[in-house]
Amino acid sequence: MQIIVADDHDDLSRIAAGHIATAIRDTPTGVVIPATGNTPMGTYRELAALRAAGSLDTSGLRVFQLDEYVGLPEGDDRSLWGWTLHSFVEPLDIPLAQTHRLPGNAPDLDAACHAFDAAIAAAGGVDLAILGIGANGHLGYNEPPADATAPTRPIQLTPASVASGAVYWGSEDRVPRSALTAGMPHLLGARAIVLLVSGAHKRDILDRSLNGPVTPDIPASYLQDSANLTVICDRAAVGG
Ligand code: F6R
């Protein structure tokens, strides 16, 4: 595990983009799982700037969606697929044919999750997982309790995740209560994992995830067993 402490969120974004750009140059057709949420947005803007400047070719990447709410109508402003498209896929000029959605509207959600797992396996597994951490230690929407073997599946959001979702959508009423999430093995088994953590409100959960017991009650604690992990956080998240 490598831990890089940035000065602030902007610095985190620049450092993370540089780190991720190196990984992409090494594996330009790699399989990437990019988180949504607030933390990685600056990083994605920095990556898009590198691409626009001609110093990074992202067009060969293959993208698998990290998580999606269940039951939203197509085009709903809360769609995490829409967020993934606007923040990552489109600015990085990745062809849609190289992307794989988690279909939160599938008639058979379990079957859709199995198909997603099979598609990642067929793609050769995940090269790069770009993750944030929830206040409750979730990775993607692997809500606690989730152990290291939890597959891609439908889940119910915990009250903590409903509360943090309200930050995105204006109120808790607008936060869907269930979601699909890519399974833990895809994230923990990625050949490179970049965990982005920003802000004093993440300090406690980051400390418990990296330094506390490894437990299903804090899914991110399983990252302690990963040799491929780079944590990029800002000083506020480590109490400096
Ligand atoms: C987003 C996701 C979540 C977030 C986490 C942190 O697709 O799966 O696990 O990464 O909730 O969110 P922010 O970055 O908004 O604090």
Tab-separated table of C-alpha atoms and ligand atoms in Angstrom:
chain	number	residue	atom	x	y	z
A	1	MET	CA	0.000	0.000	0.000
A	2	GLN	CA	1.186	3.477	-0.852
A	3	ILE	CA	-0.299	6.551	0.822
A	4	ILE	CA	0.121	9.986	-0.742
A	5	VAL	CA	-1.014	13.017	1.247
A	6	ALA	CA	-1.899	16.042	-0.864
A	7	ASP	CA	-2.226	19.600	0.422
A	8	ASP	CA	-5.899	19.976	-0.465
A	9	HIS	CA	-8.527	18.724	-2.886
A	10	ASP	CA	-7.053	20.516	-5.909
A	11	ASP	CA	-3.630	19.098	-5.176
A	12	LEU	CA	-5.192	15.650	-4.688
A	13	SER	CA	-6.847	15.954	-8.099
A	14	ARG	CA	-3.585	16.859	-9.843
A	15	ILE	CA	-1.616	14.100	-8.112
A	16	ALA	CA	-4.309	11.500	-8.735
A	17	ALA	CA	-4.592	12.432	-12.407
A	18	GLY	CA	-0.841	12.110	-12.847
A	19	HIS	CA	-0.851	8.735	-11.138
A	20	ILE	CA	-3.827	7.476	-13.154
A	21	ALA	CA	-2.371	8.846	-16.406
A	22	THR	CA	0.756	6.759	-15.812
A	23	ALA	CA	-1.386	3.662	-15.300
A	24	ILE	CA	-3.325	4.409	-18.491
A	25	ARG	CA	-0.145	4.937	-20.521
A	26	ASP	CA	1.092	1.553	-19.254
A	27	THR	CA	-2.200	-0.192	-20.115
A	28	PRO	CA	-3.998	1.954	-22.719
A	29	THR	CA	-6.703	-0.622	-23.423
A	30	GLY	CA	-7.201	-1.468	-19.765
A	31	VAL	CA	-10.468	-2.167	-17.969
A	32	VAL	CA	-11.365	0.747	-15.676
A	33	ILE	CA	-14.052	1.067	-13.008
A	34	PRO	CA	-14.463	4.788	-12.225
A	35	ALA	CA	-16.395	5.973	-9.168
A	36	THR	CA	-18.867	8.791	-9.309
A	37	GLY	CA	-19.358	10.935	-6.187
A	38	ASN	CA	-17.776	14.297	-5.492
A	39	THR	CA	-14.220	13.267	-4.663
A	40	PRO	CA	-12.944	12.162	-8.109
A	41	MET	CA	-14.515	14.945	-10.183
A	42	GLY	CA	-11.447	17.194	-10.078
A	43	THR	CA	-9.271	14.221	-10.965
A	44	TYR	CA	-11.434	13.465	-13.999
A	45	ARG	CA	-11.237	17.118	-15.090
A	46	GLU	CA	-7.440	16.969	-14.830
A	47	LEU	CA	-7.387	13.755	-16.879
A	48	ALA	CA	-9.612	15.363	-19.509
A	49	ALA	CA	-7.207	18.316	-19.652
A	50	LEU	CA	-4.274	15.963	-20.231
A	51	ARG	CA	-6.228	14.288	-23.035
A	52	ALA	CA	-7.233	17.611	-24.567
A	53	ALA	CA	-3.597	18.731	-24.495
A	54	GLY	CA	-2.644	15.607	-26.440
A	55	SER	CA	-0.486	14.082	-23.721
A	56	LEU	CA	-2.815	11.195	-22.868
A	57	ASP	CA	-4.763	8.814	-25.097
A	58	THR	CA	-7.759	7.457	-23.214
A	59	SER	CA	-9.738	6.264	-26.227
A	60	GLY	CA	-8.757	2.614	-25.820
A	61	LEU	CA	-10.004	2.239	-22.248
A	62	ARG	CA	-12.817	-0.155	-21.454
A	63	VAL	CA	-15.170	1.107	-18.756
A	64	PHE	CA	-17.361	-0.879	-16.374
A	65	GLN	CA	-19.838	1.028	-14.243
A	66	LEU	CA	-19.225	0.914	-10.497
A	67	ASP	CA	-22.778	1.260	-9.238
A	68	GLU	CA	-26.279	2.343	-10.238
A	69	TYR	CA	-29.553	3.113	-8.547
A	70	VAL	CA	-32.390	0.691	-9.144
A	71	GLY	CA	-35.563	1.735	-10.916
A	72	LEU	CA	-34.805	5.201	-12.284
A	73	PRO	CA	-36.359	6.094	-15.641
A	74	GLU	CA	-33.921	6.359	-18.534
A	75	GLY	CA	-32.342	9.815	-18.584
A	76	ASP	CA	-33.157	10.605	-14.923
A	77	ASP	CA	-30.790	13.258	-13.579
A	78	ARG	CA	-29.826	10.952	-10.687
A	79	SER	CA	-28.569	8.183	-12.979
A	80	LEU	CA	-25.048	7.201	-11.983
A	81	TRP	CA	-24.555	6.060	-15.564
A	82	GLY	CA	-25.327	9.585	-16.727
A	83	TRP	CA	-22.824	10.893	-14.165
A	84	THR	CA	-20.204	8.404	-15.362
A	85	LEU	CA	-20.801	9.425	-18.969
A	86	HIS	CA	-20.601	13.172	-18.398
A	87	SER	CA	-17.664	13.127	-15.994
A	88	PHE	CA	-15.496	10.325	-17.372
A	89	VAL	CA	-16.517	8.583	-20.593
A	90	GLU	CA	-17.314	11.625	-22.732
A	91	PRO	CA	-14.499	13.972	-21.624
A	92	LEU	CA	-12.051	11.124	-22.141
A	93	ASP	CA	-13.445	10.312	-25.583
A	94	ILE	CA	-14.084	6.654	-24.793
A	95	PRO	CA	-16.365	5.002	-27.383
A	96	LEU	CA	-19.706	3.826	-25.956
A	97	ALA	CA	-19.050	0.413	-27.477
A	98	GLN	CA	-16.255	0.035	-24.916
A	99	THR	CA	-18.545	0.686	-21.956
A	100	HIS	CA	-20.622	-1.638	-19.789
A	101	ARG	CA	-23.545	-0.347	-17.770
A	102	LEU	CA	-25.004	-1.791	-14.625
A	103	PRO	CA	-28.638	-1.830	-15.746
A	104	GLY	CA	-30.700	-0.637	-12.786
A	105	ASN	CA	-33.844	-1.109	-14.870
A	106	ALA	CA	-33.244	-4.704	-15.923
A	107	PRO	CA	-36.306	-6.945	-15.527
A	108	ASP	CA	-34.152	-9.527	-13.723
A	109	LEU	CA	-31.567	-7.679	-11.615
A	110	ASP	CA	-29.829	-10.827	-10.374
A	111	ALA	CA	-29.370	-12.081	-13.932
A	112	ALA	CA	-28.060	-8.669	-14.983
A	113	CYS	CA	-25.519	-8.776	-12.163
A	114	HIS	CA	-24.367	-12.276	-13.151
A	115	ALA	CA	-23.986	-11.086	-16.757
A	116	PHE	CA	-21.932	-8.116	-15.544
A	117	ASP	CA	-19.606	-10.407	-13.562
A	118	ALA	CA	-19.225	-12.636	-16.628
A	119	ALA	CA	-18.449	-9.633	-18.842
A	120	ILE	CA	-15.694	-8.438	-16.491
A	121	ALA	CA	-14.228	-11.944	-16.388
A	122	ALA	CA	-14.341	-12.127	-20.197
A	123	ALA	CA	-12.577	-8.757	-20.371
A	124	GLY	CA	-9.737	-10.186	-18.298
A	125	GLY	CA	-10.581	-8.556	-14.967
A	126	VAL	CA	-10.109	-4.993	-13.815
A	127	ASP	CA	-6.881	-3.117	-14.472
A	128	LEU	CA	-7.742	0.078	-12.623
A	129	ALA	CA	-10.369	0.788	-9.971
A	130	ILE	CA	-10.791	4.470	-9.094
A	131	LEU	CA	-12.695	4.507	-5.819
A	132	GLY	CA	-14.022	6.807	-3.142
A	133	ILE	CA	-15.050	5.802	0.346
A	134	GLY	CA	-18.443	6.204	1.966
A	135	ALA	CA	-18.907	7.578	5.481
A	136	ASN	CA	-19.858	4.021	6.451
A	137	GLY	CA	-16.848	2.469	4.721
A	138	HIS	CA	-18.655	1.381	1.583
A	139	LEU	CA	-16.772	0.832	-1.669
A	140	GLY	CA	-19.037	1.382	-4.642
A	141	TYR	CA	-22.359	0.497	-3.027
A	142	ASN	CA	-20.952	-2.489	-1.208
A	143	GLU	CA	-22.751	-1.467	1.941
A	144	PRO	CA	-21.756	-2.918	5.304
A	145	PRO	CA	-21.804	-5.756	6.040
A	146	ALA	CA	-19.959	-6.902	2.886
A	147	ASP	CA	-17.053	-9.293	2.884
A	148	ALA	CA	-14.351	-9.640	0.258
A	149	THR	CA	-16.337	-12.193	-1.760
A	150	ALA	CA	-19.570	-10.198	-2.122
A	151	PRO	CA	-20.501	-10.422	-5.832
A	152	THR	CA	-22.133	-7.865	-8.081
A	153	ARG	CA	-25.670	-7.642	-6.707
A	154	PRO	CA	-28.691	-5.539	-5.773
A	155	ILE	CA	-28.448	-3.902	-2.341
A	156	GLN	CA	-30.491	-1.674	-0.038
A	157	LEU	CA	-28.802	1.624	0.788
A	158	THR	CA	-28.013	2.151	4.457
A	159	PRO	CA	-29.279	5.314	6.192
A	160	ALA	CA	-25.712	6.681	6.073
A	161	SER	CA	-25.618	6.328	2.287
A	162	VAL	CA	-29.089	7.844	1.893
A	163	ALA	CA	-27.843	10.807	3.923
A	164	SER	CA	-24.719	11.232	1.809
A	165	GLY	CA	-26.763	10.793	-1.376
A	166	ALA	CA	-28.872	13.779	-0.320
A	167	VAL	CA	-25.785	15.930	-0.884
A	168	TYR	CA	-25.950	15.016	-4.575
A	169	TRP	CA	-29.707	15.204	-5.150
A	170	GLY	CA	-30.911	17.922	-2.781
A	171	SER	CA	-32.829	15.891	-0.191
A	172	GLU	CA	-33.074	12.374	1.198
A	173	ASP	CA	-36.486	12.010	-0.478
A	174	ARG	CA	-34.776	12.100	-3.858
A	175	VAL	CA	-32.240	9.390	-3.022
A	176	PRO	CA	-33.257	5.983	-4.386
A	177	ARG	CA	-33.243	3.327	-1.671
A	178	SER	CA	-31.707	0.473	-3.674
A	179	ALA	CA	-28.852	0.069	-6.091
A	180	LEU	CA	-26.694	-2.372	-7.991
A	181	THR	CA	-23.030	-2.478	-7.132
A	182	ALA	CA	-20.019	-4.072	-8.752
A	183	GLY	CA	-18.871	-6.829	-6.437
A	184	MET	CA	-15.997	-6.622	-3.997
A	185	PRO	CA	-13.698	-9.057	-5.874
A	186	HIS	CA	-13.654	-6.757	-8.915
A	187	LEU	CA	-12.507	-3.865	-6.750
A	188	LEU	CA	-10.132	-5.671	-4.409
A	189	GLY	CA	-8.704	-7.732	-7.263
A	190	ALA	CA	-7.994	-4.798	-9.563
A	191	ARG	CA	-4.399	-4.689	-10.768
A	192	ALA	CA	-4.273	-1.081	-9.560
A	193	ILE	CA	-6.600	0.464	-6.996
A	194	VAL	CA	-6.628	4.212	-6.454
A	195	LEU	CA	-8.606	5.300	-3.402
A	196	LEU	CA	-9.363	9.025	-3.300
A	197	VAL	CA	-10.276	10.542	0.060
A	198	SER	CA	-10.854	14.223	0.737
A	199	GLY	CA	-12.052	16.215	3.723
A	200	ALA	CA	-12.125	16.080	7.505
A	201	HIS	CA	-15.480	14.270	7.430
A	202	LYS	CA	-13.659	11.223	5.979
A	203	ARG	CA	-10.875	11.230	8.580
A	204	ASP	CA	-12.414	8.744	10.992
A	205	ILE	CA	-13.565	6.229	8.383
A	206	LEU	CA	-10.241	6.416	6.522
A	207	ASP	CA	-8.357	5.691	9.740
A	208	ARG	CA	-10.660	2.811	10.673
A	209	SER	CA	-10.443	1.382	7.154
A	210	LEU	CA	-6.668	1.406	6.945
A	211	ASN	CA	-5.677	0.867	10.566
A	212	GLY	CA	-8.552	-0.930	12.248
A	213	PRO	CA	-9.639	-4.558	12.131
A	214	VAL	CA	-10.479	-6.032	8.730
A	215	THR	CA	-14.223	-6.559	8.977
A	216	PRO	CA	-17.365	-6.842	6.821
A	217	ASP	CA	-18.712	-3.945	8.880
A	218	ILE	CA	-16.215	-1.678	7.083
A	219	PRO	CA	-15.959	-3.008	3.515
A	220	ALA	CA	-13.048	-0.662	2.752
A	221	SER	CA	-11.004	-2.382	5.465
A	222	TYR	CA	-10.427	-5.261	3.026
A	223	LEU	CA	-8.190	-2.889	1.096
A	224	GLN	CA	-5.576	-3.449	3.820
A	225	ASP	CA	-4.873	-6.818	2.186
A	226	SER	CA	-4.225	-5.268	-1.241
A	227	ALA	CA	-0.665	-4.775	-2.412
A	228	ASN	CA	-1.979	-2.815	-5.409
A	229	LEU	CA	-3.511	0.015	-3.419
A	230	THR	CA	-2.590	3.675	-3.681
A	231	VAL	CA	-4.436	5.948	-1.288
A	232	ILE	CA	-4.400	9.581	-2.372
A	233	CYS	CA	-5.914	11.769	0.308
A	234	ASP	CA	-5.676	15.378	1.368
A	235	ARG	CA	-4.310	16.632	4.638
A	236	ALA	CA	-7.792	17.250	5.991
A	237	ALA	CA	-8.558	13.545	5.622
A	238	VAL	CA	-5.560	12.554	7.734
A	239	GLY	CA	-5.834	15.296	10.300
A	240	GLY	CA	-2.751	17.290	9.294
B	1	F6R	C1	-19.718	6.403	-6.240
B	1	F6R	C2	-19.578	5.401	-5.200
B	1	F6R	C3	-19.375	5.737	-3.775
B	1	F6R	C4	-18.553	6.995	-3.515
B	1	F6R	C5	-18.450	7.283	-2.025
B	1	F6R	C6	-17.761	8.595	-1.746
B	1	F6R	O1	-19.920	5.765	-7.507
B	1	F6R	O2	-19.662	4.270	-5.502
B	1	F6R	O3	-18.765	4.630	-3.137
B	1	F6R	O4	-17.286	6.833	-4.069
B	1	F6R	O5	-19.736	7.317	-1.452
B	1	F6R	O6	-18.511	9.637	-2.288
B	1	F6R	P1	-17.954	11.133	-2.315
B	1	F6R	O7	-16.774	11.130	-3.202
B	1	F6R	O8	-19.094	11.951	-2.885
B	1	F6R	O9	-17.627	11.476	-0.912
